[in-house]
PDB file of C-alpha atoms in Angstrom:
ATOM      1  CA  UNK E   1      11.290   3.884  12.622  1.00 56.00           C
ATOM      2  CA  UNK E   2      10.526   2.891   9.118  1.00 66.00           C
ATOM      3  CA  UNK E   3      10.614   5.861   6.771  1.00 86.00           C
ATOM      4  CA  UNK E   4      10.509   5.580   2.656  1.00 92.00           C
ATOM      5  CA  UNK E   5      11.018   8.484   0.249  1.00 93.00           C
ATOM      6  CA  UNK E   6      10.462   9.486  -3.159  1.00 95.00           C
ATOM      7  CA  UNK E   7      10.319  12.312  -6.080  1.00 89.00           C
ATOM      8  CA  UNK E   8       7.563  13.290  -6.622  1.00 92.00           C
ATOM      9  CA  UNK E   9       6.708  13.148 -10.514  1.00 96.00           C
ATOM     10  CA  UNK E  10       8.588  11.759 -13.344  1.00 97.00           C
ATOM     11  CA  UNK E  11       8.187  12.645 -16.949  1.00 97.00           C
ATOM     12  CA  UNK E  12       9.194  10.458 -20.087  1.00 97.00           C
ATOM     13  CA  UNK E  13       8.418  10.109 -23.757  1.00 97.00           C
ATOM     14  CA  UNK E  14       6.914   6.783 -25.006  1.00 97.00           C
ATOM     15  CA  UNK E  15       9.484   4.215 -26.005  1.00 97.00           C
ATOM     16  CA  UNK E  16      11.856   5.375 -23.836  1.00 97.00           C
ATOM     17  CA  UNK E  17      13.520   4.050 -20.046  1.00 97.00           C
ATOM     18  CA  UNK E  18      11.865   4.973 -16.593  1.00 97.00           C
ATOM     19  CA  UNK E  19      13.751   4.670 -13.791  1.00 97.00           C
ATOM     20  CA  UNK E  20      11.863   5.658 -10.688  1.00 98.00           C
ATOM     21  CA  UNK E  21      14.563   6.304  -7.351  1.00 97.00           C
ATOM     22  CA  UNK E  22      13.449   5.123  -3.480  1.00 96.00           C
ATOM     23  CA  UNK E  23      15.496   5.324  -0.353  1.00 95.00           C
ATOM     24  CA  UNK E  24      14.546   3.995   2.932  1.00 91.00           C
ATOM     25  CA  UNK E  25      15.753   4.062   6.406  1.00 87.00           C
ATOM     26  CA  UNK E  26      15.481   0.854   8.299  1.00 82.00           C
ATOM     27  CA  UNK E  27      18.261  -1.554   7.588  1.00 77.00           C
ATOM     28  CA  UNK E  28      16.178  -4.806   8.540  1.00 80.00           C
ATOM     29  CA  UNK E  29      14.264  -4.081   5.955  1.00 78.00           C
ATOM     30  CA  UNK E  30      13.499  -7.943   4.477  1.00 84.00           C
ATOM     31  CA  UNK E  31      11.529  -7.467   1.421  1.00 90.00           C
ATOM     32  CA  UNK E  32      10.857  -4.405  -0.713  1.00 93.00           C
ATOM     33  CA  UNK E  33       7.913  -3.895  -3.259  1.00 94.00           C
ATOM     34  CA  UNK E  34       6.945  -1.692  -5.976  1.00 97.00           C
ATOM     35  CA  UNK E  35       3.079  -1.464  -6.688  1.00 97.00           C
ATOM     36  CA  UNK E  36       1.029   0.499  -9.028  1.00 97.00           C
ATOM     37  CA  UNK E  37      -1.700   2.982  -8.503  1.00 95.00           C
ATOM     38  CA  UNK E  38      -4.290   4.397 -11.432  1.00 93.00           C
ATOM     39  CA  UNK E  39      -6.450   6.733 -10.993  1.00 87.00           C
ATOM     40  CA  UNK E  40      -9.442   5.852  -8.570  1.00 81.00           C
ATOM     41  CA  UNK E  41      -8.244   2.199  -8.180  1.00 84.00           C
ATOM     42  CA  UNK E  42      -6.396   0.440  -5.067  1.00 87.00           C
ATOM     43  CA  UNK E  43      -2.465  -0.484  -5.483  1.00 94.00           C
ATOM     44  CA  UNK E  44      -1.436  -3.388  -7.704  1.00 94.00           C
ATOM     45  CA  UNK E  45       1.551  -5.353  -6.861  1.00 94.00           C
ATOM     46  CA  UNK E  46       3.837  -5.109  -9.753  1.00 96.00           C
ATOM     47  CA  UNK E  47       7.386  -6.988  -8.114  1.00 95.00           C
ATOM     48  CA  UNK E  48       9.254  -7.704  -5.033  1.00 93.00           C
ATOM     49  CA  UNK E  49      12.527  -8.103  -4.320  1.00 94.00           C
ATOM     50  CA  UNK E  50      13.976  -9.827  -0.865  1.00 91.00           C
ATOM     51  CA  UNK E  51      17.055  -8.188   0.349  1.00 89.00           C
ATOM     52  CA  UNK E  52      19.502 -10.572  -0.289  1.00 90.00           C
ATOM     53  CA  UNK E  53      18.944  -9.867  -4.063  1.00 92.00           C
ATOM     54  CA  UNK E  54      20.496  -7.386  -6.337  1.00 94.00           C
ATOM     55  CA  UNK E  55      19.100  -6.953  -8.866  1.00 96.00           C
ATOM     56  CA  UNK E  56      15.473  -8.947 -10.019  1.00 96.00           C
ATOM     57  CA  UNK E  57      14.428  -8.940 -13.795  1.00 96.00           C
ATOM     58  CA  UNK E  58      10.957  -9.320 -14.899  1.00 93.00           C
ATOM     59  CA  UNK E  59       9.808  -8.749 -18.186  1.00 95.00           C
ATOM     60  CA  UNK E  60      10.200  -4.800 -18.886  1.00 97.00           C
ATOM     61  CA  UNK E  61      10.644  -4.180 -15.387  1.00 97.00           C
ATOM     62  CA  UNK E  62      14.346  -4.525 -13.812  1.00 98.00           C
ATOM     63  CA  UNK E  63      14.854  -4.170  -9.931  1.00 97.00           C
ATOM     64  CA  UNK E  64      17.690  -2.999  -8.519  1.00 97.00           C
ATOM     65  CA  UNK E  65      18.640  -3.252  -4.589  1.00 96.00           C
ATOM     66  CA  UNK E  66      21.705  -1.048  -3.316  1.00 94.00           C
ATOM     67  CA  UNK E  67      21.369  -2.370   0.678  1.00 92.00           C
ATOM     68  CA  UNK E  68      24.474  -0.712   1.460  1.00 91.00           C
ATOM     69  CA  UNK E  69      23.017   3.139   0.524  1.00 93.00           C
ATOM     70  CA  UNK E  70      19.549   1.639   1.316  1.00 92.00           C
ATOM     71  CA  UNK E  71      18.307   2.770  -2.214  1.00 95.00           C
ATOM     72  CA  UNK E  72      16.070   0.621  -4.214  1.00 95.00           C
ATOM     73  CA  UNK E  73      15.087   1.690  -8.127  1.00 97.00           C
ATOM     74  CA  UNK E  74      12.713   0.407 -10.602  1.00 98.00           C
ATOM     75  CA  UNK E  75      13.208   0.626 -14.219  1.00 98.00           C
ATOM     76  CA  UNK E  76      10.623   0.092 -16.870  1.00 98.00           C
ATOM     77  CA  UNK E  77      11.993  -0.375 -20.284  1.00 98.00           C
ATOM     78  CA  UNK E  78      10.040   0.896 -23.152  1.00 97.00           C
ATOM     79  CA  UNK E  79       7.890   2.988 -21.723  1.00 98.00           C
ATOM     80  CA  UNK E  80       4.267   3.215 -23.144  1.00 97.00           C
ATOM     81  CA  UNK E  81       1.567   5.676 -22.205  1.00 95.00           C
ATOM     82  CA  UNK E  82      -0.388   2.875 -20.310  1.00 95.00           C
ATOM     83  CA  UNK E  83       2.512   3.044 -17.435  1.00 97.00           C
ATOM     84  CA  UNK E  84       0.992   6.621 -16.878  1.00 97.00           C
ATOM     85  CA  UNK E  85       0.299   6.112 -13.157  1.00 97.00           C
ATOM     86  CA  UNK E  86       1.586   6.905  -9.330  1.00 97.00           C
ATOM     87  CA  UNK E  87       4.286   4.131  -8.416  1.00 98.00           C
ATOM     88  CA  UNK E  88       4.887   3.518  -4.647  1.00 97.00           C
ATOM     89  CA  UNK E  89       7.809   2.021  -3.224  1.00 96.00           C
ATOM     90  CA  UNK E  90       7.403  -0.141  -0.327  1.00 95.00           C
ATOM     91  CA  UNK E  91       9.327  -2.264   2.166  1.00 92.00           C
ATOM     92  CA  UNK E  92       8.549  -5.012   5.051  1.00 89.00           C
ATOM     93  CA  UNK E  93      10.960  -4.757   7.687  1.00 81.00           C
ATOM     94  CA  UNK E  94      12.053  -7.679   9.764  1.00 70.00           C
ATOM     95  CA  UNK E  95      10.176  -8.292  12.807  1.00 68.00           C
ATOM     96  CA  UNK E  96       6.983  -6.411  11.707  1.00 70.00           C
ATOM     97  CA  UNK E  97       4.132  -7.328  10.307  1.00 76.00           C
ATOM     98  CA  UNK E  98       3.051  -4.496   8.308  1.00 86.00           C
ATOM     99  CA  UNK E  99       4.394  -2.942   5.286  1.00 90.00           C
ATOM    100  CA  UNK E 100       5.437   0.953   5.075  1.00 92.00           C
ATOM    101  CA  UNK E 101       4.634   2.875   1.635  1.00 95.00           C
ATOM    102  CA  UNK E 102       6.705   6.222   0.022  1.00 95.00           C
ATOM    103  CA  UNK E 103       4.819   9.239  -0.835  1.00 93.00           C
ATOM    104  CA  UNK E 104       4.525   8.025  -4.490  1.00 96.00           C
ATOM    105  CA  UNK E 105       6.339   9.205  -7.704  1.00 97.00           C
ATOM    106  CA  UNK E 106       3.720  10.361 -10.475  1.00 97.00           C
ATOM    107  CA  UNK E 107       5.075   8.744 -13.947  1.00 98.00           C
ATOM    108  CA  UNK E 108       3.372  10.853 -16.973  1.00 97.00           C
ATOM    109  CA  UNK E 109       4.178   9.162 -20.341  1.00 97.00           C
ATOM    110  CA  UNK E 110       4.391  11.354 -23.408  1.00 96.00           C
ATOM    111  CA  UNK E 111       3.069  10.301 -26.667  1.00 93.00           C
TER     112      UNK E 111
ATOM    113  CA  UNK S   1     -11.275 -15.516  -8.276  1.00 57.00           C
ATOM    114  CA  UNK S   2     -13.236 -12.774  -6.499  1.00 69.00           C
ATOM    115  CA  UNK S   3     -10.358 -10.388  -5.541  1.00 93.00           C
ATOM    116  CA  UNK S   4     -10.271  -7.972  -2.774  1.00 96.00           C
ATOM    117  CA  UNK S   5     -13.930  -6.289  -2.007  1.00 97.00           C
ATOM    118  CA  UNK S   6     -14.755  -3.069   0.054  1.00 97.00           C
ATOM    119  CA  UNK S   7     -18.037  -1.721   0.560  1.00 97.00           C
ATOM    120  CA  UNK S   8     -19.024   1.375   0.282  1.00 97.00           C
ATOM    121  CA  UNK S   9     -16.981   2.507  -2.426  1.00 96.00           C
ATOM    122  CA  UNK S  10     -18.392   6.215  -1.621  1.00 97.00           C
ATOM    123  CA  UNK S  11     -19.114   7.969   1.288  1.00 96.00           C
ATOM    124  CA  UNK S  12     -20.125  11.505   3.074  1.00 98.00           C
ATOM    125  CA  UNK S  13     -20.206  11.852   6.806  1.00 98.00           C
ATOM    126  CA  UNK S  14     -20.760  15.012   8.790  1.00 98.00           C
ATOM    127  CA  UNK S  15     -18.361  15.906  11.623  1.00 98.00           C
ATOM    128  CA  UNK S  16     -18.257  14.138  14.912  1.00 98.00           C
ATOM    129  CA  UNK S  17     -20.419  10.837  13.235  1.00 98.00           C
ATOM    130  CA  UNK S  18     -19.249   7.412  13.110  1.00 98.00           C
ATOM    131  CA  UNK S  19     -18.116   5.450  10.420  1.00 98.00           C
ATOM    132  CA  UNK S  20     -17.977   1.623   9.266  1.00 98.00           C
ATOM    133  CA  UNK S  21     -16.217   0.414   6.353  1.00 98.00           C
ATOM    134  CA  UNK S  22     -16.170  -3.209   5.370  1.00 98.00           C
ATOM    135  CA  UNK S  23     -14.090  -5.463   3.585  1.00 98.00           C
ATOM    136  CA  UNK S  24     -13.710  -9.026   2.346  1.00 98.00           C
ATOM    137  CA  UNK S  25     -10.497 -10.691   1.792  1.00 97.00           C
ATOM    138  CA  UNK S  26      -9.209 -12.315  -1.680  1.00 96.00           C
ATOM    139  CA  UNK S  27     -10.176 -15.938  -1.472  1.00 95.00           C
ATOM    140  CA  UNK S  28      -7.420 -18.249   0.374  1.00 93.00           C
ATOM    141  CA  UNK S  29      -6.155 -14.902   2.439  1.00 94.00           C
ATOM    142  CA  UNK S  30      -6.392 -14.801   6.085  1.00 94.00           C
ATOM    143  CA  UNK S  31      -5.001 -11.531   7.120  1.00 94.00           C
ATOM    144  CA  UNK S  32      -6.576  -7.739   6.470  1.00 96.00           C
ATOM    145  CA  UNK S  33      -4.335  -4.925   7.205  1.00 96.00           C
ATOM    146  CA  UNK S  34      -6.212  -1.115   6.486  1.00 97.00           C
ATOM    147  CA  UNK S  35      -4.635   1.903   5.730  1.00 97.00           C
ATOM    148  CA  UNK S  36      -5.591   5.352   4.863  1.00 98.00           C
ATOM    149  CA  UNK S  37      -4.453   7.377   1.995  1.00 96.00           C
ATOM    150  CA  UNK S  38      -5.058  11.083   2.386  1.00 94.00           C
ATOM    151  CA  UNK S  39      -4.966  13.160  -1.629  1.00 91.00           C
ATOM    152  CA  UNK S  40      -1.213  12.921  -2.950  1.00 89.00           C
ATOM    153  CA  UNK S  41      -0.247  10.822  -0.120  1.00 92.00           C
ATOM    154  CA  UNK S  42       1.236   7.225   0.524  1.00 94.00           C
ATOM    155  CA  UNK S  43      -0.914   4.901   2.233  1.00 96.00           C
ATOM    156  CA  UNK S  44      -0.344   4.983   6.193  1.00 96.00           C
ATOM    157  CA  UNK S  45      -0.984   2.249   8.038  1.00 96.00           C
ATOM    158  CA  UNK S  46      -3.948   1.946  10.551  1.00 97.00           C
ATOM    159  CA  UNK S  47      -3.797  -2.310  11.762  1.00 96.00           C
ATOM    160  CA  UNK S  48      -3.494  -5.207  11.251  1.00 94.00           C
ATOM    161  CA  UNK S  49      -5.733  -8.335  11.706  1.00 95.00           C
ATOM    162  CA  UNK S  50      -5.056 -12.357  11.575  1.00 93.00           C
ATOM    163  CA  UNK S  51      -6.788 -14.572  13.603  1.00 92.00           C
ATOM    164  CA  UNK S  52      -9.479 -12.463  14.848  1.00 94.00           C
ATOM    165  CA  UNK S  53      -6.952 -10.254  16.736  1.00 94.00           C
ATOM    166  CA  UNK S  54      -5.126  -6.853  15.830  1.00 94.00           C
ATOM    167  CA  UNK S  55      -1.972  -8.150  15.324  1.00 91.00           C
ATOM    168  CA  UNK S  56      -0.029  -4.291  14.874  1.00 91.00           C
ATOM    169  CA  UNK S  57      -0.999  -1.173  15.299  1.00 94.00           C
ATOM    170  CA  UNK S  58       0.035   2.047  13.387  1.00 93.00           C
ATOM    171  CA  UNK S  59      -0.108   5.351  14.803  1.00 94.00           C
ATOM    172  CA  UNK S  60      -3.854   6.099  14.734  1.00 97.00           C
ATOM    173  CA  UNK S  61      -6.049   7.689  17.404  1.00 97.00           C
ATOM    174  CA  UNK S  62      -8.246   4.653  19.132  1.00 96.00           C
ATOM    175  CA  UNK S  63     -11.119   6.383  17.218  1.00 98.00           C
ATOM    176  CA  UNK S  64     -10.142   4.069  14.970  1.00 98.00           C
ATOM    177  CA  UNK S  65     -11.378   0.487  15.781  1.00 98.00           C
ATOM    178  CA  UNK S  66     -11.159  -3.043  13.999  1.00 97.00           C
ATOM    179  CA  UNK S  67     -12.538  -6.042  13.800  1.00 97.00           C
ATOM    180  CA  UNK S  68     -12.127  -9.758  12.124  1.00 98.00           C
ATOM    181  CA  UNK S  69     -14.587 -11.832  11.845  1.00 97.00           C
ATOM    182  CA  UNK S  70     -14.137 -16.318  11.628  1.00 97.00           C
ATOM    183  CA  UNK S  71     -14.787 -15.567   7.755  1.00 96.00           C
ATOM    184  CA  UNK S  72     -11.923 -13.716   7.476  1.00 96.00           C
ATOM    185  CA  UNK S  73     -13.913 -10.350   6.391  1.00 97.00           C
ATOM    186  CA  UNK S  74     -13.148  -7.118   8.406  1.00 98.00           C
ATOM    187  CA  UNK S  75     -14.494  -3.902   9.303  1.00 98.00           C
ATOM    188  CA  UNK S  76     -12.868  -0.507   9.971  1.00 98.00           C
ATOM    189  CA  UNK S  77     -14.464   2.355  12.447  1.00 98.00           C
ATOM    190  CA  UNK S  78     -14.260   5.243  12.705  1.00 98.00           C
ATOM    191  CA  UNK S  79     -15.941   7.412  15.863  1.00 98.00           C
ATOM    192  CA  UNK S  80     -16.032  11.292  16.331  1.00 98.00           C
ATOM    193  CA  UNK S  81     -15.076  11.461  12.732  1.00 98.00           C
ATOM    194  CA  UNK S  82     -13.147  14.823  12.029  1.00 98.00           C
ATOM    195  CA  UNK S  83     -12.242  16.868   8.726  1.00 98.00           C
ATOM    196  CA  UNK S  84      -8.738  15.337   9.083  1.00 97.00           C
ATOM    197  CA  UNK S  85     -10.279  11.483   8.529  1.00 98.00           C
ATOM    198  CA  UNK S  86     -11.404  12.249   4.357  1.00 98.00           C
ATOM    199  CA  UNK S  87      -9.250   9.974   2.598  1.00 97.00           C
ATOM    200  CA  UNK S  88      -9.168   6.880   0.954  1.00 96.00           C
ATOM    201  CA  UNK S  89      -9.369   3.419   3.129  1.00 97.00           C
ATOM    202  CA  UNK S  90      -7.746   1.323   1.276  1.00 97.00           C
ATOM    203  CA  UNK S  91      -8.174  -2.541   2.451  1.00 97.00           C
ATOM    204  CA  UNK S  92      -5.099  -4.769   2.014  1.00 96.00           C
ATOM    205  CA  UNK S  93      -5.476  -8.781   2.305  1.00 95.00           C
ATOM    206  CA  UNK S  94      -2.480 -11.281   2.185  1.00 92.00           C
ATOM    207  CA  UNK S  95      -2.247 -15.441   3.388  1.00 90.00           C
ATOM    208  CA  UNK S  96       0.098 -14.725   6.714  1.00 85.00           C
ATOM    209  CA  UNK S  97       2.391 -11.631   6.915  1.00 81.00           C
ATOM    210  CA  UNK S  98       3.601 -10.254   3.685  1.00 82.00           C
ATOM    211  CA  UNK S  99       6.048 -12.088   1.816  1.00 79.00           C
ATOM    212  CA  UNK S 100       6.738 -12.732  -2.025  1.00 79.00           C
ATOM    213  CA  UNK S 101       3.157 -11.861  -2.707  1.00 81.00           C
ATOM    214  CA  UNK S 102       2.879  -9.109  -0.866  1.00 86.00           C
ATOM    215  CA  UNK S 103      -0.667  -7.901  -0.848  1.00 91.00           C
ATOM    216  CA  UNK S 104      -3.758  -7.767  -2.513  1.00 94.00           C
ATOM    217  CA  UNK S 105      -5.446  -4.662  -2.207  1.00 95.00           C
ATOM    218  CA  UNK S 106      -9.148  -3.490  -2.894  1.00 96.00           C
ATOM    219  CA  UNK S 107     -10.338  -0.040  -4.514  1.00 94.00           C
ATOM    220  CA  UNK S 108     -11.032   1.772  -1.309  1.00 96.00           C
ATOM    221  CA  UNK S 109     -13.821   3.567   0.328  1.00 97.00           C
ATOM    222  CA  UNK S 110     -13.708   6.690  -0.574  1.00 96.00           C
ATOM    223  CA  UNK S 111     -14.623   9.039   3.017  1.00 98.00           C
ATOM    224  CA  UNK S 112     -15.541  12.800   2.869  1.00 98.00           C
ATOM    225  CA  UNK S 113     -16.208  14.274   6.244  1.00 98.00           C
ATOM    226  CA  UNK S 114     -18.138  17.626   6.071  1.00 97.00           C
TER     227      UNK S 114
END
């Protein structure tokens, strides 16, 4: 079955890179997300990338999609203390309907 | 553009009651998956509905119970609620099965069981 992992909590000083890891297990896997959680709200979609992509680009946020090792990463450049949130990674595979989430990675921005 | 909305956004239920969470889908959407998000968890996924019919199934007890209405709007239940069910239900809407836009989701009812 679909499984999706993460660390835990990542720490980083203002102005500088993020780059939050994610592995998964199923290999039909067609697209994979990354979506945002603050506290006491629901998720918020931040990008996608299908997985026939490498790498995706979008503003300070750069995708990047290693199919062979199944490992998907998200970096945000420049950091700033209003990316202080839980960041779940999160794939569709083919032939389902649903989506599967990781356990979350907890990004604390420092001033 | 009225985004996804859930109702109750709180709620406190005593052991072995039942439960009934609603939600309404983002405008244009026509599909309503729920899942449940226990404290430092990922959200786990409970069903999906699209034309009035659970379309998939997570691994859930059949306490838990859908249904869609024409409107699109859906409701969760919950029977013989235990501890074990306090978490966040988190509604998620898309237009089909998941694709580029993945979904919309909406803040969650927020369940404690006591």
């Amino acid at each position: 079955g679909e499984d999706v992992e993460q660390s835990l909590f990542l720490s980083v000083r203002e102005g500088d890179s993020s780059v939050i890891n994610c592995t998964y297990t199923d290999s039909s896997s067609t697209y994979l997300y990354w979506y945002k959680q603050e506290p006491g709200a629901g998720l918020q979609l931040l990008t996608y990338i299908f997985s026939n992509m490498d790498m995706k680009q979008d503003q300070r946020l750069t995708v990047l999609l290693n199919k062979k090792d199944k490992h998907l990463s998200l970096r945000i450049a420049d950091t700033q203390t209003g990316d202080s949130a839980i960041y779940f990674c999160a794939e569709r595979a083919g032939g389902y309907q649903k989506v599967t989430f990781g356990t979350g990675t907890k990004l604390q921005v420092i001033p | 553009d009225a985004g996804v909305t859930q109702s109750p956004t709180h709620l406190i239920k005593t052991r072995g009651q039942q439960v009934t969470l609603r939600c309404s889908p983002k405008s244009g959407h026509d599909t309503v998956s729920w899942y449940q998000q226990a404290l430092g968890q990922g959200p786990q996924f409970i069903f999906q509905y699209y034309e009035e019919e659970e379309r998939q199934r997570g691994n859930f007890p059949d306490r838990f119970s859908g249904h869609q209405f024409p409107n699109y709007s859906s409701e969760l239940n919950v029977n013989a609620l235990l501890l074990g069910d306090s978490a966040l239900y988190l509604c998620a809407s898309s237009l089909g099965i998941p694709g580029t836009g993945g979904y919309t989701f909406g803040s969650g009812t927020r369940l404690t069981v006591v």
